[in-house]
PDB file of C-alpha atoms in Angstrom:
ATOM      1  CA  MET Y 226     113.311 121.536  11.591  1.00 63.00           C
ATOM      2  CA  SER Y 227     114.526 122.634  14.411  1.00 73.00           C
ATOM      3  CA  ARG Y 228     117.088 125.103  15.188  1.00 76.00           C
ATOM      4  CA  GLU Y 229     120.257 122.133  17.323  1.00 82.00           C
ATOM      5  CA  ARG Y 230     120.006 120.297  13.820  1.00 85.00           C
ATOM      6  CA  LEU Y 231     119.987 123.001  12.248  1.00 86.00           C
ATOM      7  CA  LYS Y 232     122.413 124.846  14.172  1.00 88.00           C
ATOM      8  CA  ARG Y 233     125.279 121.091  13.398  1.00 90.00           C
ATOM      9  CA  ILE Y 234     124.472 121.687   9.969  1.00 89.00           C
ATOM     10  CA  LEU Y 235     125.581 124.565   9.070  1.00 90.00           C
ATOM     11  CA  ALA Y 236     128.417 123.520  11.331  1.00 91.00           C
ATOM     12  CA  ILE Y 237     128.808 120.456   8.900  1.00 91.00           C
ATOM     13  CA  ILE Y 238     128.811 123.198   6.357  1.00 90.00           C
ATOM     14  CA  ALA Y 239     131.200 126.176   7.553  1.00 91.00           C
ATOM     15  CA  THR Y 240     133.596 123.020   8.716  1.00 91.00           C
ATOM     16  CA  ILE Y 241     134.127 121.986   4.802  1.00 89.00           C
ATOM     17  CA  GLY Y 242     134.159 125.518   3.343  1.00 86.00           C
ATOM     18  CA  ILE Y 243     137.625 125.767   5.826  1.00 87.00           C
ATOM     19  CA  THR Y 244     138.288 122.365   4.620  1.00 87.00           C
ATOM     20  CA  VAL Y 245     137.712 123.490   0.295  1.00 81.00           C
ATOM     21  CA  VAL Y 246     140.146 126.859   1.807  1.00 82.00           C
ATOM     22  CA  ILE Y 247     143.573 125.005   3.552  1.00 82.00           C
ATOM     23  CA  PHE Y 248     143.403 122.233   0.677  1.00 79.00           C
ATOM     24  CA  SER Y 249     143.176 124.887  -2.316  1.00 74.00           C
ATOM     25  CA  GLN Y 250     146.433 127.175   0.387  1.00 72.00           C
ATOM     26  CA  PHE Y 251     148.360 123.064  -0.864  1.00 71.00           C
ATOM     27  CA  LYS Y 252     146.490 122.588  -3.912  1.00 66.00           C
ATOM     28  CA  ALA Y 253     145.660 125.538  -6.250  1.00 61.00           C
ATOM     29  CA  LEU Y 254     142.154 126.124  -6.771  1.00 63.00           C
ATOM     30  CA  ASP Y 255     140.728 128.841  -8.980  1.00 63.00           C
ATOM     31  CA  TYR Y 256     137.098 130.025 -10.779  1.00 62.00           C
ATOM     32  CA  GLU Y 257     137.678 127.595 -13.026  1.00 70.00           C
ATOM     33  CA  ASP Y 258     137.570 124.575 -10.213  1.00 70.00           C
ATOM     34  CA  ILE Y 259     134.819 125.771  -8.412  1.00 73.00           C
ATOM     35  CA  ILE Y 260     132.179 127.200 -12.056  1.00 78.00           C
ATOM     36  CA  SER Y 261     133.096 123.679 -13.490  1.00 81.00           C
ATOM     37  CA  PHE Y 262     132.116 121.082 -10.734  1.00 82.00           C
ATOM     38  CA  PRO Y 263     131.051 118.896 -11.932  1.00 86.00           C
ATOM     39  CA  PHE Y 264     130.993 118.908 -15.547  1.00 88.00           C
ATOM     40  CA  SER Y 265     134.484 119.207 -15.776  1.00 87.00           C
ATOM     41  CA  GLN Y 266     134.678 116.226 -14.075  1.00 88.00           C
ATOM     42  CA  ILE Y 267     132.539 113.867 -15.311  1.00 90.00           C
ATOM     43  CA  SER Y 268     133.646 114.728 -19.343  1.00 90.00           C
ATOM     44  CA  GLY Y 269     137.288 113.852 -18.346  1.00 89.00           C
ATOM     45  CA  ILE Y 270     135.962 110.641 -16.591  1.00 91.00           C
ATOM     46  CA  LEU Y 271     133.901 110.839 -19.696  1.00 91.00           C
ATOM     47  CA  ARG Y 272     136.288 111.030 -22.361  1.00 90.00           C
ATOM     48  CA  TRP Y 273     139.443 108.925 -20.112  1.00 92.00           C
ATOM     49  CA  LEU Y 274     136.586 105.719 -21.169  1.00 90.00           C
ATOM     50  CA  SER Y 275     136.919 107.742 -24.146  1.00 89.00           C
ATOM     51  CA  LEU Y 276     139.818 106.848 -25.489  1.00 88.00           C
ATOM     52  CA  SER Y 277     140.686 103.431 -22.940  1.00 88.00           C
ATOM     53  CA  SER Y 278     139.039 100.494 -25.706  1.00 87.00           C
ATOM     54  CA  ASP Y 279     135.983 100.016 -27.877  1.00 86.00           C
ATOM     55  CA  LEU Y 280     134.183  99.330 -24.896  1.00 89.00           C
ATOM     56  CA  GLY Y 281     135.006 101.658 -23.307  1.00 87.00           C
ATOM     57  CA  ASN Y 282     133.911 104.104 -26.126  1.00 89.00           C
ATOM     58  CA  VAL Y 283     130.498 102.904 -26.235  1.00 92.00           C
ATOM     59  CA  VAL Y 284     129.983 103.377 -21.750  1.00 92.00           C
ATOM     60  CA  ALA Y 285     130.497 106.972 -23.352  1.00 91.00           C
ATOM     61  CA  ILE Y 286     128.263 107.650 -25.494  1.00 92.00           C
ATOM     62  CA  ALA Y 287     125.401 105.801 -23.173  1.00 94.00           C
ATOM     63  CA  LEU Y 288     126.322 107.729 -20.382  1.00 94.00           C
ATOM     64  CA  TYR Y 289     126.744 111.608 -22.413  1.00 93.00           C
ATOM     65  CA  VAL Y 290     122.755 110.257 -23.773  1.00 94.00           C
ATOM     66  CA  CYS Y 291     121.802 109.321 -20.223  1.00 94.00           C
ATOM     67  CA  ILE Y 292     123.327 112.378 -18.492  1.00 94.00           C
ATOM     68  CA  SER Y 293     122.227 114.311 -21.214  1.00 93.00           C
ATOM     69  CA  SER Y 294     118.550 113.096 -21.090  1.00 94.00           C
ATOM     70  CA  VAL Y 295     118.420 113.867 -17.820  1.00 94.00           C
ATOM     71  CA  PRO Y 296     116.397 117.160 -18.037  1.00 94.00           C
ATOM     72  CA  LEU Y 297     114.570 115.656 -21.047  1.00 93.00           C
ATOM     73  CA  MET Y 298     113.312 112.525 -18.850  1.00 94.00           C
ATOM     74  CA  LEU Y 299     112.024 114.524 -15.975  1.00 93.00           C
ATOM     75  CA  LEU Y 300     109.603 116.226 -18.714  1.00 93.00           C
ATOM     76  CA  LEU Y 301     108.697 114.067 -20.111  1.00 93.00           C
ATOM     77  CA  LYS Y 302     107.289 112.461 -17.024  1.00 91.00           C
ATOM     78  CA  LYS Y 303     105.594 116.326 -16.391  1.00 90.00           C
ATOM     79  CA  TYR Y 304     104.035 115.005 -19.619  1.00 88.00           C
ATOM     80  CA  ARG Y 305     101.991 112.706 -18.677  1.00 90.00           C
ATOM     81  CA  ASN Y 306     101.444 113.769 -15.418  1.00 88.00           C
ATOM     82  CA  LEU Y 307     100.066 116.366 -17.483  1.00 85.00           C
ATOM     83  CA  SER Y 308     102.361 118.914 -15.025  1.00 84.00           C
ATOM     84  CA  VAL Y 309     103.474 121.185 -17.264  1.00 87.00           C
ATOM     85  CA  VAL Y 310     104.407 124.221 -17.075  1.00 87.00           C
ATOM     86  CA  LYS Y 311     105.814 127.174 -19.019  1.00 88.00           C
ATOM     87  CA  GLU Y 312     109.048 127.084 -16.649  1.00 88.00           C
ATOM     88  CA  ASP Y 313     110.323 123.857 -17.393  1.00 90.00           C
ATOM     89  CA  VAL Y 314     110.773 124.462 -21.842  1.00 91.00           C
ATOM     90  CA  LEU Y 315     113.675 125.145 -19.414  1.00 93.00           C
ATOM     91  CA  LEU Y 316     114.607 121.734 -19.169  1.00 93.00           C
ATOM     92  CA  LEU Y 317     114.624 120.843 -22.627  1.00 93.00           C
ATOM     93  CA  ILE Y 318     117.143 123.845 -22.922  1.00 94.00           C
ATOM     94  CA  LEU Y 319     118.830 122.334 -20.135  1.00 94.00           C
ATOM     95  CA  SER Y 320     119.483 119.135 -21.857  1.00 95.00           C
ATOM     96  CA  ILE Y 321     119.935 120.355 -25.181  1.00 94.00           C
ATOM     97  CA  LEU Y 322     122.836 122.808 -23.710  1.00 93.00           C
ATOM     98  CA  LEU Y 323     123.975 119.503 -21.529  1.00 93.00           C
ATOM     99  CA  TYR Y 324     124.664 117.376 -24.624  1.00 93.00           C
ATOM    100  CA  VAL Y 325     126.533 120.378 -26.191  1.00 92.00           C
ATOM    101  CA  SER Y 326     128.677 121.401 -23.442  1.00 91.00           C
ATOM    102  CA  LEU Y 327     129.511 118.310 -22.128  1.00 91.00           C
ATOM    103  CA  TYR Y 328     130.561 117.602 -26.082  1.00 91.00           C
ATOM    104  CA  PHE Y 329     132.340 120.511 -26.013  1.00 89.00           C
ATOM    105  CA  MET Y 330     134.358 118.815 -22.762  1.00 89.00           C
ATOM    106  CA  ILE Y 331     134.550 115.728 -23.520  1.00 89.00           C
ATOM    107  CA  ASN Y 332     136.651 116.667 -26.895  1.00 86.00           C
ATOM    108  CA  PRO Y 333     138.597 120.584 -26.174  1.00 84.00           C
ATOM    109  CA  ARG Y 334     139.707 121.279 -29.282  1.00 82.00           C
ATOM    110  CA  GLU Y 335     136.106 121.035 -30.875  1.00 81.00           C
ATOM    111  CA  MET Y 336     135.641 123.996 -28.777  1.00 80.00           C
ATOM    112  CA  ALA Y 337     138.112 126.107 -31.429  1.00 73.00           C
ATOM    113  CA  ASP Y 338     136.237 128.651 -33.548  1.00 68.00           C
ATOM    114  CA  ILE Y 339     132.967 127.900 -32.101  1.00 78.00           C
ATOM    115  CA  ILE Y 340     133.431 129.132 -27.999  1.00 79.00           C
ATOM    116  CA  VAL Y 341     135.896 129.795 -28.085  1.00 75.00           C
ATOM    117  CA  ARG Y 342     139.336 131.234 -29.528  1.00 75.00           C
ATOM    118  CA  SER Y 343     142.475 128.625 -29.780  1.00 73.00           C
ATOM    119  CA  GLY Y 344     144.352 128.136 -27.116  1.00 71.00           C
ATOM    120  CA  LEU Y 345     141.350 129.634 -24.518  1.00 71.00           C
ATOM    121  CA  GLU Y 346     140.046 125.901 -24.667  1.00 73.00           C
ATOM    122  CA  SER Y 347     139.913 126.233 -20.066  1.00 78.00           C
ATOM    123  CA  PHE Y 348     137.756 129.117 -20.244  1.00 80.00           C
ATOM    124  CA  GLY Y 349     135.220 127.577 -22.693  1.00 82.00           C
ATOM    125  CA  VAL Y 350     134.629 124.509 -19.699  1.00 85.00           C
ATOM    126  CA  VAL Y 351     133.938 128.381 -17.476  1.00 85.00           C
ATOM    127  CA  ILE Y 352     132.029 129.726 -20.630  1.00 88.00           C
ATOM    128  CA  LEU Y 353     130.114 126.276 -20.492  1.00 89.00           C
ATOM    129  CA  SER Y 354     129.480 125.341 -16.565  1.00 89.00           C
ATOM    130  CA  SER Y 355     128.421 128.861 -15.944  1.00 90.00           C
ATOM    131  CA  VAL Y 356     125.651 128.724 -18.788  1.00 91.00           C
ATOM    132  CA  ASN Y 357     124.318 125.351 -17.960  1.00 92.00           C
ATOM    133  CA  TYR Y 358     124.215 126.792 -13.984  1.00 92.00           C
ATOM    134  CA  ILE Y 359     122.902 130.052 -14.886  1.00 93.00           C
ATOM    135  CA  VAL Y 360     119.846 127.760 -16.237  1.00 94.00           C
ATOM    136  CA  ILE Y 361     119.937 124.814 -13.380  1.00 93.00           C
ATOM    137  CA  ILE Y 362     119.066 128.635 -10.989  1.00 91.00           C
ATOM    138  CA  GLY Y 363     116.759 130.234 -12.865  1.00 92.00           C
ATOM    139  CA  TYR Y 364     114.826 127.008 -12.617  1.00 92.00           C
ATOM    140  CA  LEU Y 365     114.656 126.755  -9.503  1.00 88.00           C
ATOM    141  CA  ILE Y 366     113.592 130.620  -8.822  1.00 86.00           C
ATOM    142  CA  LEU Y 367     110.770 129.929 -10.837  1.00 89.00           C
ATOM    143  CA  LYS Y 368     109.453 127.145  -9.564  1.00 86.00           C
ATOM    144  CA  LEU Y 369     109.389 128.113  -5.614  1.00 80.00           C
ATOM    145  CA  LEU Y 370     108.037 131.387  -7.819  1.00 81.00           C
ATOM    146  CA  ARG Y 371     104.805 128.652  -8.597  1.00 82.00           C
ATOM    147  CA  ARG Y 372     104.947 126.910  -5.783  1.00 77.00           C
ATOM    148  CA  PHE Y 373     104.264 130.176  -3.363  1.00 72.00           C
ATOM    149  CA  SER Y 374     101.718 131.575  -5.449  1.00 72.00           C
ATOM    150  CA  ASN Y 375     100.347 128.268  -5.597  1.00 68.00           C
ATOM    151  CA  ASN Y 376     100.394 127.270  -1.458  1.00 62.00           C
ATOM    152  CA  GLU Y 377      98.151 127.450   0.986  1.00 65.00           C
ATOM    153  CA  THR Y 378      99.023 129.793   4.020  1.00 62.00           C
ATOM    154  CA  GLY Y 379     100.769 127.215   5.901  1.00 65.00           C
ATOM    155  CA  ARG Y 380     102.245 125.359   3.000  1.00 74.00           C
ATOM    156  CA  LEU Y 381     103.792 128.979   2.161  1.00 75.00           C
ATOM    157  CA  LEU Y 382     104.652 129.107   5.488  1.00 78.00           C
ATOM    158  CA  ASN Y 383     107.320 125.699   5.238  1.00 80.00           C
ATOM    159  CA  ASP Y 384     108.093 126.468   1.912  1.00 78.00           C
ATOM    160  CA  LEU Y 385     109.342 130.275   3.162  1.00 79.00           C
ATOM    161  CA  SER Y 386     111.349 128.001   6.281  1.00 83.00           C
ATOM    162  CA  ILE Y 387     112.881 125.804   4.186  1.00 83.00           C
ATOM    163  CA  ALA Y 388     113.891 128.925   1.509  1.00 83.00           C
ATOM    164  CA  ILE Y 389     115.810 130.672   4.930  1.00 85.00           C
ATOM    165  CA  MET Y 390     117.890 128.464   5.863  1.00 88.00           C
ATOM    166  CA  PHE Y 391     119.061 127.248   2.750  1.00 87.00           C
ATOM    167  CA  THR Y 392     119.156 131.209   2.522  1.00 86.00           C
ATOM    168  CA  SER Y 393     121.255 130.740   5.892  1.00 90.00           C
ATOM    169  CA  ALA Y 394     123.381 128.116   4.368  1.00 91.00           C
ATOM    170  CA  ILE Y 395     124.398 130.351   1.883  1.00 89.00           C
ATOM    171  CA  PHE Y 396     125.444 132.427   4.218  1.00 90.00           C
ATOM    172  CA  VAL Y 397     127.994 130.697   5.939  1.00 92.00           C
ATOM    173  CA  ILE Y 398     130.120 129.360   2.641  1.00 90.00           C
ATOM    174  CA  ALA Y 399     129.889 132.998   1.949  1.00 89.00           C
ATOM    175  CA  ILE Y 400     131.856 133.468   5.589  1.00 91.00           C
ATOM    176  CA  CYS Y 401     133.141 130.636   5.695  1.00 90.00           C
ATOM    177  CA  ALA Y 402     134.844 129.472   2.372  1.00 86.00           C
ATOM    178  CA  VAL Y 403     134.520 132.811  -0.149  1.00 85.00           C
ATOM    179  CA  THR Y 404     135.671 135.472   1.608  1.00 88.00           C
ATOM    180  CA  PRO Y 405     138.418 133.450   3.646  1.00 88.00           C
ATOM    181  CA  PHE Y 406     139.513 132.105  -0.946  1.00 84.00           C
ATOM    182  CA  TYR Y 407     139.180 135.873  -1.476  1.00 84.00           C
ATOM    183  CA  ALA Y 408     141.278 137.649   1.309  1.00 86.00           C
ATOM    184  CA  ILE Y 409     143.851 134.508   0.556  1.00 85.00           C
ATOM    185  CA  GLY Y 410     144.445 135.560  -2.819  1.00 82.00           C
ATOM    186  CA  GLU Y 411     144.403 138.831  -1.728  1.00 83.00           C
ATOM    187  CA  ILE Y 412     147.356 138.789  -0.109  1.00 83.00           C
ATOM    188  CA  LYS Y 413     148.882 136.124  -2.116  1.00 82.00           C
ATOM    189  CA  ALA Y 414     148.764 139.017  -4.822  1.00 79.00           C
ATOM    190  CA  ILE Y 415     150.387 142.072  -3.683  1.00 81.00           C
ATOM    191  CA  ARG Y 416     152.983 139.674  -2.802  1.00 75.00           C
ATOM    192  CA  VAL Y 417     153.658 139.229  -5.922  1.00 75.00           C
ATOM    193  CA  THR Y 418     153.250 142.229  -7.887  1.00 73.00           C
ATOM    194  CA  ASN Y 419     155.657 143.664  -4.400  1.00 70.00           C
ATOM    195  CA  THR Y 420     158.515 141.124  -4.375  1.00 64.00           C
ATOM    196  CA  GLU Y 421     161.138 143.819  -3.727  1.00 60.00           C
ATOM    197  CA  LEU Y 422     158.873 145.336  -1.135  1.00 59.00           C
ATOM    198  CA  SER Y 423     158.912 144.358   2.413  1.00 60.00           C
ATOM    199  CA  GLY Y 424     156.903 144.532   6.127  1.00 60.00           C
ATOM    200  CA  LEU Y 425     154.201 143.968   4.689  1.00 75.00           C
ATOM    201  CA  THR Y 426     152.909 143.047   8.043  1.00 78.00           C
ATOM    202  CA  MET Y 427     150.306 145.689   8.467  1.00 82.00           C
ATOM    203  CA  SER Y 428     148.430 144.846   4.799  1.00 82.00           C
ATOM    204  CA  ASP Y 429     148.397 142.320   5.164  1.00 82.00           C
ATOM    205  CA  ILE Y 430     145.750 143.127   9.413  1.00 86.00           C
ATOM    206  CA  PHE Y 431     144.154 145.579   6.746  1.00 85.00           C
ATOM    207  CA  ILE Y 432     143.496 143.015   4.542  1.00 86.00           C
ATOM    208  CA  VAL Y 433     142.144 140.620   6.838  1.00 88.00           C
ATOM    209  CA  LEU Y 434     139.439 143.082   8.584  1.00 89.00           C
ATOM    210  CA  LYS Y 435     138.343 144.122   5.622  1.00 88.00           C
ATOM    211  CA  TYR Y 436     137.011 141.162   4.389  1.00 89.00           C
ATOM    212  CA  LEU Y 437     136.069 140.571   8.494  1.00 90.00           C
ATOM    213  CA  VAL Y 438     133.614 144.257   6.994  1.00 89.00           C
ATOM    214  CA  ILE Y 439     132.457 142.900   5.058  1.00 86.00           C
ATOM    215  CA  SER Y 440     131.807 139.369   6.104  1.00 88.00           C
ATOM    216  CA  LEU Y 441     129.730 141.048   8.826  1.00 88.00           C
ATOM    217  CA  PRO Y 442     125.910 141.971   7.135  1.00 85.00           C
ATOM    218  CA  THR Y 443     126.158 138.163   5.692  1.00 86.00           C
ATOM    219  CA  PHE Y 444     126.491 137.286   9.413  1.00 89.00           C
ATOM    220  CA  PHE Y 445     123.526 139.076  10.828  1.00 87.00           C
ATOM    221  CA  GLY Y 446     121.811 137.870   7.801  1.00 85.00           C
ATOM    222  CA  VAL Y 447     122.401 134.582   9.856  1.00 89.00           C
ATOM    223  CA  VAL Y 448     121.276 136.374  12.861  1.00 89.00           C
ATOM    224  CA  ILE Y 449     118.088 137.063  11.110  1.00 86.00           C
ATOM    225  CA  SER Y 450     116.878 133.614   8.795  1.00 87.00           C
ATOM    226  CA  PHE Y 451     117.280 132.119  12.823  1.00 88.00           C
ATOM    227  CA  LYS Y 452     115.170 134.833  14.026  1.00 87.00           C
ATOM    228  CA  THR Y 453     112.413 134.833  10.767  1.00 85.00           C
ATOM    229  CA  LEU Y 454     112.519 131.179  11.913  1.00 87.00           C
ATOM    230  CA  ASP Y 455     111.213 131.488  15.533  1.00 86.00           C
ATOM    231  CA  MET Y 456     108.403 134.673  13.961  1.00 83.00           C
ATOM    232  CA  ILE Y 457     106.677 132.380  10.640  1.00 83.00           C
ATOM    233  CA  ASP Y 458     107.034 129.518  14.245  1.00 84.00           C
ATOM    234  CA  GLU Y 459     105.101 131.620  16.116  1.00 82.00           C
ATOM    235  CA  ILE Y 460     102.723 132.979  13.009  1.00 80.00           C
ATOM    236  CA  LYS Y 461     101.847 128.735  12.549  1.00 80.00           C
ATOM    237  CA  LEU Y 462     100.680 128.981  15.919  1.00 81.00           C
ATOM    238  CA  ASP Y 463      98.973 131.737  16.224  1.00 78.00           C
ATOM    239  CA  ARG Y 464      99.022 134.636  14.534  1.00 74.00           C
ATOM    240  CA  TYR Y 465      96.868 135.788  16.470  1.00 73.00           C
ATOM    241  CA  SER Y 466      99.535 135.968  19.187  1.00 77.00           C
ATOM    242  CA  ASN Y 467     101.184 138.222  21.719  1.00 79.00           C
ATOM    243  CA  GLN Y 468     103.620 136.157  20.753  1.00 82.00           C
ATOM    244  CA  VAL Y 469     104.205 137.082  17.597  1.00 78.00           C
ATOM    245  CA  ILE Y 470     104.130 140.261  18.012  1.00 78.00           C
ATOM    246  CA  ILE Y 471     106.926 139.787  20.336  1.00 82.00           C
ATOM    247  CA  GLU Y 472     109.070 138.289  18.054  1.00 81.00           C
ATOM    248  CA  ALA Y 473     109.022 141.187  14.511  1.00 79.00           C
ATOM    249  CA  GLY Y 474     110.055 142.978  17.651  1.00 79.00           C
ATOM    250  CA  ALA Y 475     112.539 141.210  18.244  1.00 83.00           C
ATOM    251  CA  LEU Y 476     113.483 140.802  14.517  1.00 80.00           C
ATOM    252  CA  GLU Y 477     113.008 144.528  14.063  1.00 79.00           C
ATOM    253  CA  VAL Y 478     116.264 144.876  16.698  1.00 83.00           C
ATOM    254  CA  VAL Y 479     118.084 142.562  14.822  1.00 84.00           C
ATOM    255  CA  CYS Y 480     117.055 144.443  11.906  1.00 80.00           C
ATOM    256  CA  GLN Y 481     118.539 147.180  13.109  1.00 81.00           C
ATOM    257  CA  LYS Y 482     122.011 147.221  15.015  1.00 84.00           C
ATOM    258  CA  ALA Y 483     123.071 144.979  11.921  1.00 83.00           C
ATOM    259  CA  ILE Y 484     122.658 148.040   9.928  1.00 82.00           C
ATOM    260  CA  VAL Y 485     124.280 150.254  13.108  1.00 85.00           C
ATOM    261  CA  VAL Y 486     126.959 148.118  13.425  1.00 87.00           C
ATOM    262  CA  SER Y 487     127.587 147.460   9.693  1.00 84.00           C
ATOM    263  CA  THR Y 488     128.002 151.088   9.300  1.00 84.00           C
ATOM    264  CA  ILE Y 489     129.545 151.867  12.749  1.00 89.00           C
ATOM    265  CA  SER Y 490     132.432 148.622  11.132  1.00 89.00           C
ATOM    266  CA  VAL Y 491     132.660 150.555   7.825  1.00 87.00           C
ATOM    267  CA  ILE Y 492     133.433 154.181   8.918  1.00 88.00           C
ATOM    268  CA  ALA Y 493     136.157 152.902  11.641  1.00 90.00           C
ATOM    269  CA  PHE Y 494     137.835 151.179   9.383  1.00 89.00           C
ATOM    270  CA  ASN Y 495     137.746 153.881   6.508  1.00 87.00           C
ATOM    271  CA  VAL Y 496     139.141 155.889   9.402  1.00 88.00           C
ATOM    272  CA  MET Y 497     141.914 153.385  10.233  1.00 88.00           C
ATOM    273  CA  GLN Y 498     143.045 153.255   6.815  1.00 86.00           C
ATOM    274  CA  LEU Y 499     143.385 156.547   7.142  1.00 85.00           C
ATOM    275  CA  LEU Y 500     145.216 157.141  10.078  1.00 85.00           C
ATOM    276  CA  PHE Y 501     148.028 153.973   9.542  1.00 83.00           C
ATOM    277  CA  ALA Y 502     147.334 155.402   5.088  1.00 78.00           C
ATOM    278  CA  LYS Y 503     151.287 155.347   5.410  1.00 78.00           C
ATOM    279  CA  SER Y 504     152.352 151.440   6.180  1.00 75.00           C
ATOM    280  CA  LEU Y 505     149.830 150.034   3.457  1.00 75.00           C
ATOM    281  CA  ILE Y 506     150.977 149.448  -0.063  1.00 75.00           C
ATOM    282  CA  LYS Y 507     146.814 148.837  -1.184  1.00 71.00           C
ATOM    283  CA  ALA Y 508     143.389 151.271   0.619  1.00 69.00           C
ATOM    284  CA  ASP Y 509     140.477 150.380   0.079  1.00 73.00           C
ATOM    285  CA  PHE Y 510     137.632 153.569   0.671  1.00 69.00           C
ATOM    286  CA  LYS Y 511     134.702 152.734  -0.442  1.00 67.00           C
ATOM    287  CA  LEU Y 512     131.196 153.557   1.986  1.00 62.00           C
ATOM    288  CA  THR Y 513     129.151 150.301   1.739  1.00 65.00           C
ATOM    289  CA  ILE Y 514     125.223 151.245   2.079  1.00 64.00           C
ATOM    290  CA  PRO Y 515     123.433 147.560   3.965  1.00 62.00           C
ATOM    291  CA  ILE Y 516     120.924 148.103   1.334  1.00 70.00           C
ATOM    292  CA  ILE Y 517     119.684 144.364   2.464  1.00 65.00           C
ATOM    293  CA  SER Y 518     119.553 145.280   6.374  1.00 60.00           C
ATOM    294  CA  ILE Y 519     118.102 148.651   5.013  1.00 66.00           C
ATOM    295  CA  LEU Y 520     114.664 147.518   3.274  1.00 72.00           C
ATOM    296  CA  LEU Y 521     114.381 143.533   6.025  1.00 65.00           C
ATOM    297  CA  VAL Y 522     113.979 146.735   9.112  1.00 65.00           C
ATOM    298  CA  LEU Y 523     110.776 148.185   7.218  1.00 70.00           C
ATOM    299  CA  ILE Y 524     109.464 145.216   6.273  1.00 73.00           C
ATOM    300  CA  THR Y 525     110.030 144.132  10.488  1.00 68.00           C
ATOM    301  CA  MET Y 526     108.522 147.097  10.948  1.00 68.00           C
ATOM    302  CA  LEU Y 527     105.977 147.022   8.262  1.00 73.00           C
ATOM    303  CA  LEU Y 528     105.406 143.215   9.484  1.00 70.00           C
ATOM    304  CA  THR Y 529     105.312 144.871  13.471  1.00 69.00           C
ATOM    305  CA  ARG Y 530     102.572 146.930  12.826  1.00 69.00           C
ATOM    306  CA  PHE Y 531     100.241 145.252  10.580  1.00 73.00           C
ATOM    307  CA  PHE Y 532     100.198 141.729  13.599  1.00 69.00           C
ATOM    308  CA  THR Y 533      99.143 144.362  15.881  1.00 69.00           C
ATOM    309  CA  GLU Y 534      97.073 145.817  14.114  1.00 72.00           C
ATOM    310  CA  THR Y 535      95.063 143.038  13.321  1.00 74.00           C
ATOM    311  CA  LYS Y 536      95.340 140.915  16.756  1.00 69.00           C
ATOM    312  CA  GLU Y 537      92.950 143.952  17.863  1.00 70.00           C
ATOM    313  CA  ILE Y 538      90.758 144.319  15.196  1.00 73.00           C
ATOM    314  CA  LYS Y 539      90.476 140.435  16.142  1.00 70.00           C
ATOM    315  CA  GLU Y 540      90.511 141.153  19.676  1.00 69.00           C
ATOM    316  CA  GLU Y 541      87.408 144.220  19.543  1.00 73.00           C
ATOM    317  CA  ILE Y 542      85.684 141.352  16.927  1.00 73.00           C
ATOM    318  CA  ASP Y 543      85.354 139.051  20.156  1.00 69.00           C
ATOM    319  CA  MET Y 544      84.857 141.286  22.032  1.00 72.00           C
ATOM    320  CA  PHE Y 545      81.604 143.059  19.135  1.00 66.00           C
ATOM    321  CA  VAL Y 546      81.147 138.267  18.153  1.00 58.00           C
TER     322      VAL Y 546
END
């Protein structure tokens, strides 16, 4: 995928994230709504069909069985193709979970005393949806790991590029949707718990600043993703070229800048909180260490030296030959 196309996709994801945040201000949207999607919506439609008529009930049962059996059908297909591996057992577990979770979501009263206590059915929906997502994500991670371990270098680099693109999309969602969602929620919480106080503007400003500081490493994660993709492209062309060393060095510089800027921003924010502490209702004095960026710097430094030494060895061998 070209860089321009990836940038357009990330821009679309960012726009969708911002739109969701704006929409959530007009319609209450909380963690339950997000984590239960689309299981809650599917069960709602099936429940509506089931209660509409006898024919609707039959259609609802048929759809319920079909949807819940999708992972099982995929497992049977892999079995017929003799391509079943150990982690595919999660497909069977996922199918069973779908049967159970959709049934309880369609019949929430049945949850009482089995999944959760009576009156906490909405929390039961969150539990069931979360378990479904955990199994799905776990299965995808294990499949990706197997794909990486079995691939040749060329295909492995392609898969790595896809994984980095997917990670950059997650970073954009975190910046444009998750972080604003939490920031707005914290601002609202302060107003709810401090109804008799006035002059909350300074606290609001520092809440926004806090989440900007929190988002900085994630923003650099997007930049680092693009620089990593540039290096992978050069490795695909010729892993012994000077351009690979140049790209690896550029990646190392970006990672170092990410650590410096992130650390300085955290220090500056905490000092500003100290200076304006009298005007703040809530203050968070934390030192966030960018562990991921530090690890990336170490890895890129090793990669740069590895590529440099490999190139020197290859040149010596070529001269000898």
